[in-house]
Coordinates of C-alpha atoms in Angstrom, one line a residue:
X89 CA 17.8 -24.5 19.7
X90 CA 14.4 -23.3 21.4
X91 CA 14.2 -26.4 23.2
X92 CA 17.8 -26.5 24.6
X93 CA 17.2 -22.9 25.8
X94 CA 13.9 -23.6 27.3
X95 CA 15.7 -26.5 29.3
X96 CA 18.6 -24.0 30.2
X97 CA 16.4 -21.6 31.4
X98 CA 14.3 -23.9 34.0
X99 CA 15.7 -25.2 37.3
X100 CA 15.4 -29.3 38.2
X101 CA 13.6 -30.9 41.0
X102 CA 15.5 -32.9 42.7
X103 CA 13.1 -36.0 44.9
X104 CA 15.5 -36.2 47.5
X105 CA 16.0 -38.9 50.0
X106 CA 14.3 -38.4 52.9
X107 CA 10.3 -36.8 53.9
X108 CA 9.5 -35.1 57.3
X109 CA 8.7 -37.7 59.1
X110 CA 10.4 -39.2 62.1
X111 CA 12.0 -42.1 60.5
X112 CA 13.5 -40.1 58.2
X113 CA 14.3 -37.5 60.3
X114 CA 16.3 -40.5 62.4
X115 CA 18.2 -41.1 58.8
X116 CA 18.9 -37.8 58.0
X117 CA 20.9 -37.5 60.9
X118 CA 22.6 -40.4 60.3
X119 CA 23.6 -39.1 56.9
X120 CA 25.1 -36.2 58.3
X121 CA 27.2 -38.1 61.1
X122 CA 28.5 -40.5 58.5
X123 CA 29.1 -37.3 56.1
X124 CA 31.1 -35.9 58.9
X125 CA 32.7 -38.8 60.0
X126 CA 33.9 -39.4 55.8
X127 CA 35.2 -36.3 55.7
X128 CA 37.3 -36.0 59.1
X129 CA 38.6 -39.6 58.4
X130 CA 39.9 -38.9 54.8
X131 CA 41.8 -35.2 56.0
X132 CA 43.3 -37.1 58.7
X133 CA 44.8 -40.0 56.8
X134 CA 45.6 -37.3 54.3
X135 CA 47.3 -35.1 56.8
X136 CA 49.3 -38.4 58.3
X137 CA 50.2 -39.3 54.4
X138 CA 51.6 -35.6 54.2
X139 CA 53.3 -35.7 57.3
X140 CA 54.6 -38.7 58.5
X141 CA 57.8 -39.4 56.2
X142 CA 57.3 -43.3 57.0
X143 CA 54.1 -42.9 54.7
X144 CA 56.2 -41.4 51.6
X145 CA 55.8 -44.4 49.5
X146 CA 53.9 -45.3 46.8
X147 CA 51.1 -47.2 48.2
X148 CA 50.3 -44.1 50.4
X149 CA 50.7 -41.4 47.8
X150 CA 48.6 -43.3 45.6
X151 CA 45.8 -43.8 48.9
X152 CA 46.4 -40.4 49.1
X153 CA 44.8 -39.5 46.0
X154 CA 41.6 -42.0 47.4
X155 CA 41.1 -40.1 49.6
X156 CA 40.8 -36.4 47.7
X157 CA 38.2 -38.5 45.5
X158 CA 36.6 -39.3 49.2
X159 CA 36.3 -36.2 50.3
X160 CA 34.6 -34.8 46.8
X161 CA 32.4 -37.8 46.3
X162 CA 30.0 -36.6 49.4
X163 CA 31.0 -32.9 49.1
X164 CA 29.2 -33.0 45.7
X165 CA 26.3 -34.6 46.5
X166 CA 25.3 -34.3 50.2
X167 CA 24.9 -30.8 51.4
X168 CA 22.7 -30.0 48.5
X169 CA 20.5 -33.1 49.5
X170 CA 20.7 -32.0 53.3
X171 CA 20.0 -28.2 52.6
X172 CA 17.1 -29.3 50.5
X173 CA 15.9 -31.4 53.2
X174 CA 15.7 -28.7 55.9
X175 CA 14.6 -26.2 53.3
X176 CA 11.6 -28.4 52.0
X177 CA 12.1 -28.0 48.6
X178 CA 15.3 -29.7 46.3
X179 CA 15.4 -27.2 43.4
X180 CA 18.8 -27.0 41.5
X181 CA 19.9 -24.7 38.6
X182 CA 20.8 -26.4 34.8
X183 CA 24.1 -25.0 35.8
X184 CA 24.4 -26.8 39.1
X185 CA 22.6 -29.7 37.8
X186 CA 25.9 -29.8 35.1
X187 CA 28.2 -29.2 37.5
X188 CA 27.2 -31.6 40.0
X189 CA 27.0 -34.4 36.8
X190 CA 30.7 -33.7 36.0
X191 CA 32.4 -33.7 39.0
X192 CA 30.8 -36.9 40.1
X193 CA 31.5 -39.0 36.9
X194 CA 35.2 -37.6 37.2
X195 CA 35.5 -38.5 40.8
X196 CA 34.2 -42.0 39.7
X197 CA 36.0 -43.0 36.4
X198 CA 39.0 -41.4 38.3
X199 CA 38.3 -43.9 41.0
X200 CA 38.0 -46.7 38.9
X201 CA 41.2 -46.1 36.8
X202 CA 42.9 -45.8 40.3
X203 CA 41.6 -48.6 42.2
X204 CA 43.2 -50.6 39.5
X205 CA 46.6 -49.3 39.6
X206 CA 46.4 -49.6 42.9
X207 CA 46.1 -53.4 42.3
X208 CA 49.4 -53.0 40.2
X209 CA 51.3 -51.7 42.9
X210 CA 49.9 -54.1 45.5
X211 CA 51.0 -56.9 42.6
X212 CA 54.8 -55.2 42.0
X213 CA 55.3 -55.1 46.0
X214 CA 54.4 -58.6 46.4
X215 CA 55.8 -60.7 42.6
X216 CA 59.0 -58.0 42.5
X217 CA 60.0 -56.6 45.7
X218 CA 63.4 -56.2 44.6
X219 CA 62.1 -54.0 41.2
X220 CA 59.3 -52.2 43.4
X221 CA 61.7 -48.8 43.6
X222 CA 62.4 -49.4 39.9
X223 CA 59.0 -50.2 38.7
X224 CA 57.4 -47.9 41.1
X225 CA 59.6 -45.1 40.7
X226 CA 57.9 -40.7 41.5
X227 CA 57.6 -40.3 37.8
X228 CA 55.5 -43.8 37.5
X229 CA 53.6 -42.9 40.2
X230 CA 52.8 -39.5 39.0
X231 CA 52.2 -41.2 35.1
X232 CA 49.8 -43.2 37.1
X233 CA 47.8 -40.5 38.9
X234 CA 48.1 -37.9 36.1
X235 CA 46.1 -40.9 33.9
X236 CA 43.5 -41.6 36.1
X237 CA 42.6 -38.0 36.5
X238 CA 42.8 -37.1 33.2
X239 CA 40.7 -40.3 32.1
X240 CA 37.9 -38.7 34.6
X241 CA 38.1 -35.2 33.1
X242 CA 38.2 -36.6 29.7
X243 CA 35.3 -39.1 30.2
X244 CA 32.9 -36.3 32.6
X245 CA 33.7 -33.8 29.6
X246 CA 32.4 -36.1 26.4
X247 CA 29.0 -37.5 28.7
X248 CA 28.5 -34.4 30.4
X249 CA 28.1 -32.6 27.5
X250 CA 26.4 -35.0 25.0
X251 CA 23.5 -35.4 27.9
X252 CA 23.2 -31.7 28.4
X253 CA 22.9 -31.7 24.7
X254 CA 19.7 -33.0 25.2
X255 CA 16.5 -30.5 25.5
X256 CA 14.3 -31.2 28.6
X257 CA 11.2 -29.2 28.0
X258 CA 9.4 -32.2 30.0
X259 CA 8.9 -32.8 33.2
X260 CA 11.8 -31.5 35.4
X261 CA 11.3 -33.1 38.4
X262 CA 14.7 -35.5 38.7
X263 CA 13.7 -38.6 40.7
X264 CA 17.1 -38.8 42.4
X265 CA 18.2 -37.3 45.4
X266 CA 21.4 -35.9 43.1
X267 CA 22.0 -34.8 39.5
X268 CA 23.1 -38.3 37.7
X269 CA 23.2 -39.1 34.4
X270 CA 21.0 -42.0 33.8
X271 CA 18.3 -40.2 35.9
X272 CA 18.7 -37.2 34.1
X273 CA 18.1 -39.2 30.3
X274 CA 15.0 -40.2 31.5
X275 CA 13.6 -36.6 31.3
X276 CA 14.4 -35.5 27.9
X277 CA 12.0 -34.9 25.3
X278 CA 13.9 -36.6 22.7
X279 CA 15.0 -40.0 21.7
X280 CA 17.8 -40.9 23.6
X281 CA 17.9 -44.4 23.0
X282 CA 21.6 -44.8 21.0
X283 CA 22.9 -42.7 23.6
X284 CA 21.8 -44.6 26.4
X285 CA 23.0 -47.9 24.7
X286 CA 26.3 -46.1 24.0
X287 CA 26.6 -45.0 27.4
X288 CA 25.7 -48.7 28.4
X289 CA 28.6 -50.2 26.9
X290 CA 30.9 -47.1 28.0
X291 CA 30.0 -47.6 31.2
X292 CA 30.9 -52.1 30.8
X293 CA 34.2 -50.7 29.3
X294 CA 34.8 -48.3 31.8
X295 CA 34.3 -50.6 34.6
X296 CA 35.6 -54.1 33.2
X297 CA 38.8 -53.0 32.1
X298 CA 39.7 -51.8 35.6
X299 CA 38.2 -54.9 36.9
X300 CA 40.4 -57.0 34.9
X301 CA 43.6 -55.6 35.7
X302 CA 42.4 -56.0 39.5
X303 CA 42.2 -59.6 39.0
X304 CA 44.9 -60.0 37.2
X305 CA 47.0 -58.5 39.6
X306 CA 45.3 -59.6 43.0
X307 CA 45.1 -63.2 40.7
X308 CA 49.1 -63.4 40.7
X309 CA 49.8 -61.7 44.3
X310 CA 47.5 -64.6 45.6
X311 CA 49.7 -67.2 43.9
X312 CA 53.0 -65.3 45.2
X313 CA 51.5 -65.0 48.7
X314 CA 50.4 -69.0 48.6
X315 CA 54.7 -69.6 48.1
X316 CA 55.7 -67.2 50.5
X317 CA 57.7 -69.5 53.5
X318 CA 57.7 -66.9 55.8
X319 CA 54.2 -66.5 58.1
X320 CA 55.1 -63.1 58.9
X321 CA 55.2 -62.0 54.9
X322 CA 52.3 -63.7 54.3
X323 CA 50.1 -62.1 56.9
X324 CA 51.7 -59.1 55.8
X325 CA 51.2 -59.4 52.5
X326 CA 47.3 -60.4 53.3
X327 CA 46.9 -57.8 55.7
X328 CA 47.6 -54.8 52.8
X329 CA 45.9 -56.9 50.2
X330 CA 42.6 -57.6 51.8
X331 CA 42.5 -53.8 53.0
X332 CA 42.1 -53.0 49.0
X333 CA 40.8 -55.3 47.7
X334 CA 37.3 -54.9 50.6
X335 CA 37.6 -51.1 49.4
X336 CA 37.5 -52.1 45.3
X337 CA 34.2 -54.8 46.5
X338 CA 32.3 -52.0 48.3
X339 CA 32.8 -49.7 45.0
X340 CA 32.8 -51.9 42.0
X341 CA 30.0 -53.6 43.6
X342 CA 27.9 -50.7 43.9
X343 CA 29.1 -49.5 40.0
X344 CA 28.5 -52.1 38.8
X345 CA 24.7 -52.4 39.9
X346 CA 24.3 -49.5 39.0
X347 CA 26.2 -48.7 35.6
X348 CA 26.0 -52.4 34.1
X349 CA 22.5 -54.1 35.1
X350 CA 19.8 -52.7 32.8
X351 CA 17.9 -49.8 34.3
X352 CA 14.2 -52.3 33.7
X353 CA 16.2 -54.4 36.9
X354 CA 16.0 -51.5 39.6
X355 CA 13.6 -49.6 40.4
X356 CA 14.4 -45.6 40.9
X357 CA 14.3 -46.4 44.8
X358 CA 16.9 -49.0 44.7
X359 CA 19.4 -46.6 42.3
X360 CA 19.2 -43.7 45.4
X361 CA 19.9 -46.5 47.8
X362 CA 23.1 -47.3 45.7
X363 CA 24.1 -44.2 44.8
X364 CA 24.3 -42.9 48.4
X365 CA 26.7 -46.0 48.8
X366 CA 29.1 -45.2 46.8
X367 CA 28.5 -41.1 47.4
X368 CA 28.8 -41.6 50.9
X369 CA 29.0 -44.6 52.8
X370 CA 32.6 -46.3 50.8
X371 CA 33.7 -42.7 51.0
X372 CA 33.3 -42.9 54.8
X373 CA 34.4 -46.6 55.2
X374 CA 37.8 -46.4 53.3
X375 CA 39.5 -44.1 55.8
X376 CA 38.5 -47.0 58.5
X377 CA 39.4 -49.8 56.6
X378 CA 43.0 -48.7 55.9
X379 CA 43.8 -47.1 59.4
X380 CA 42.2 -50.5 61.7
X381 CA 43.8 -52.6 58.7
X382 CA 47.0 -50.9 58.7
X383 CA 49.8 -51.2 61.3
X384 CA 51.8 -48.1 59.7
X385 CA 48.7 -45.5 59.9
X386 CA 47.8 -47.1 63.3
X387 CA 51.2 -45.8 64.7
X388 CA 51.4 -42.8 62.7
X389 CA 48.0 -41.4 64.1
X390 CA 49.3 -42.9 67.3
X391 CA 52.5 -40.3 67.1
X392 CA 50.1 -37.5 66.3
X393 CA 48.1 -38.1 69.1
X394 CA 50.9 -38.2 71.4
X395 CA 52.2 -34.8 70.3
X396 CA 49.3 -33.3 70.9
X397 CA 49.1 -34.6 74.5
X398 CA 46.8 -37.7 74.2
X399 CA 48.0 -41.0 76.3
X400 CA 49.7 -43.4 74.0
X401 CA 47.3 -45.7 71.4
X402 CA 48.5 -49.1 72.2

């Protein structure tokens, strides 16, 4: 009990990404225009979503939800590591160091169960157009989104507080530029060595199931697509597809280095290099990759534009 209270009572060091230098200070700022960037691309697809009734179907209500996950991916991680940047120092309360943990394993696991049943909906649409407002019906659509939230609550709740659990009257000093787990494990005076084999084969789980249903899915709308006799529906078909499936590479990609190669395979370096992918730059990307991918949100965003006075997008 000592220990945990001496670890509760001390703040962490967080290493940051960047020093004062003028390379980095070239980076920085190129954080903070793609954090802006992220952040005004999500609320505006999220805004056309809301607003344009030729977006209220299920493929959009479910991108929808993306993009909240989007927007708190960087929120939770990047003005802490920009503040501690132009304050010199990256010091972060047990309480915020928690906090911070939580909310970024339930915006991933949440992203991971969603990314998938995106894939389902992309394969209903394409194998069974004609049961697509059956199959795909509000309350499925809410099932879905209700699960992969909850499976991120659920998930954040059980690590987060196992690995808080933990004393850390150790070193304090977190060599990441954010509060993540596998970083954090690393400063405990204790043995953590079931838990970080448990979390290791959590963490396949987590991310293969998903993965399998993805290629399931994508496995069979690739075989509908290759049948298709229309050119139109196919490039239609491929068009919507490729636009998810390049969003679930650039995430599961990055996960997967991270969560499933053995930590001995990457240096600490290479893990803030990856985690600022997937905190920051597929956050940003998304947005991008569904509106120049997408005819629908092209001439939705082209409508809003008009209204406000803007010449025509063409």
């Amino acid at each position: 009990m000592g220990e945990s209270n001496q670890s509760a009572a001390s703040d962490f060091i967080l290493m940051g990404l960047f020093s004062n230098t003028g390379s980095h200070l070239v980076l920085f700022f190129l954080v903070v225009i793609m954090f802006t960037m992220g952040l005004l691309g999500n609320t505006v697809l999220l805004y056309l979503i809301h607003t344009d009734s030729r977006l209220h179907t299920p493929m959009y209500f479910l991108l929808s939800q993306l993009s909240l996950l989007d927007i708190g991916f960087p929120l939770t991680t990047i003005p802490k590591m920009m503040a501690a940047f132009l304050q010199g120092g990256g010091s972060i309360s047990f309480g915020g160091c928690a906090a911070q943990m939580f909310f970024l394993m339930l915006m991933g696991v949440s992203e991971c169960a969603l990314l998938s049943l995106m894939s389902y909906d992309r394969y209903v649409a394409v194998c069974h157009p004609l049961h697509y407002p059956v199959l795909m019906r509000r309350q499925v659509c809410l099932l879905m989104v209700g699960t992969s939230w909850f499976s991120g609550v659920f998930v954040a709740s059980i690590q987060t507080s196992i690995t808080l659990h933990f004393p850390y009257c150790a070193s304090h000093t977190v060599d990441h530029f954010f509060c993540e787990l596998p970083a954090l494990l690393k400063l405990s005076c204790s043995d953590t060595t079931a838990y970080a084999l448990a979390l290791s084969i959590s963490g396949v789980l987590i991310l293969l199931l998903p993965i399998s249903l993805i290629a399931a899915s994508y496995g069979h709308v690739l075989g509908a697509v290759l049948h298709m006799h229309s050119a139109r529906a196919r490039h239609k078909a491929f068009t919507t597809c490729s636009s998810h499936i390049t969003v679930v590479g650039l995430f599961y990609g990055a996960a997967v280095f991270m969560y499933m190669v053995p930590g001995t395979y990457h240096s600490p370096q290479q893990d803030n290099v990856v985690s600022l992918f997937y905190s920051l730059i597929t956050p940003t990307l998304n947005p991008l990759i569904y509106s120049l991918r997408n005819r629908e949100v092209q001439l939705s965003l082209a409508k809003v534009l008009q209204r406000a006075g803007f010449r025509s997008i063409r």
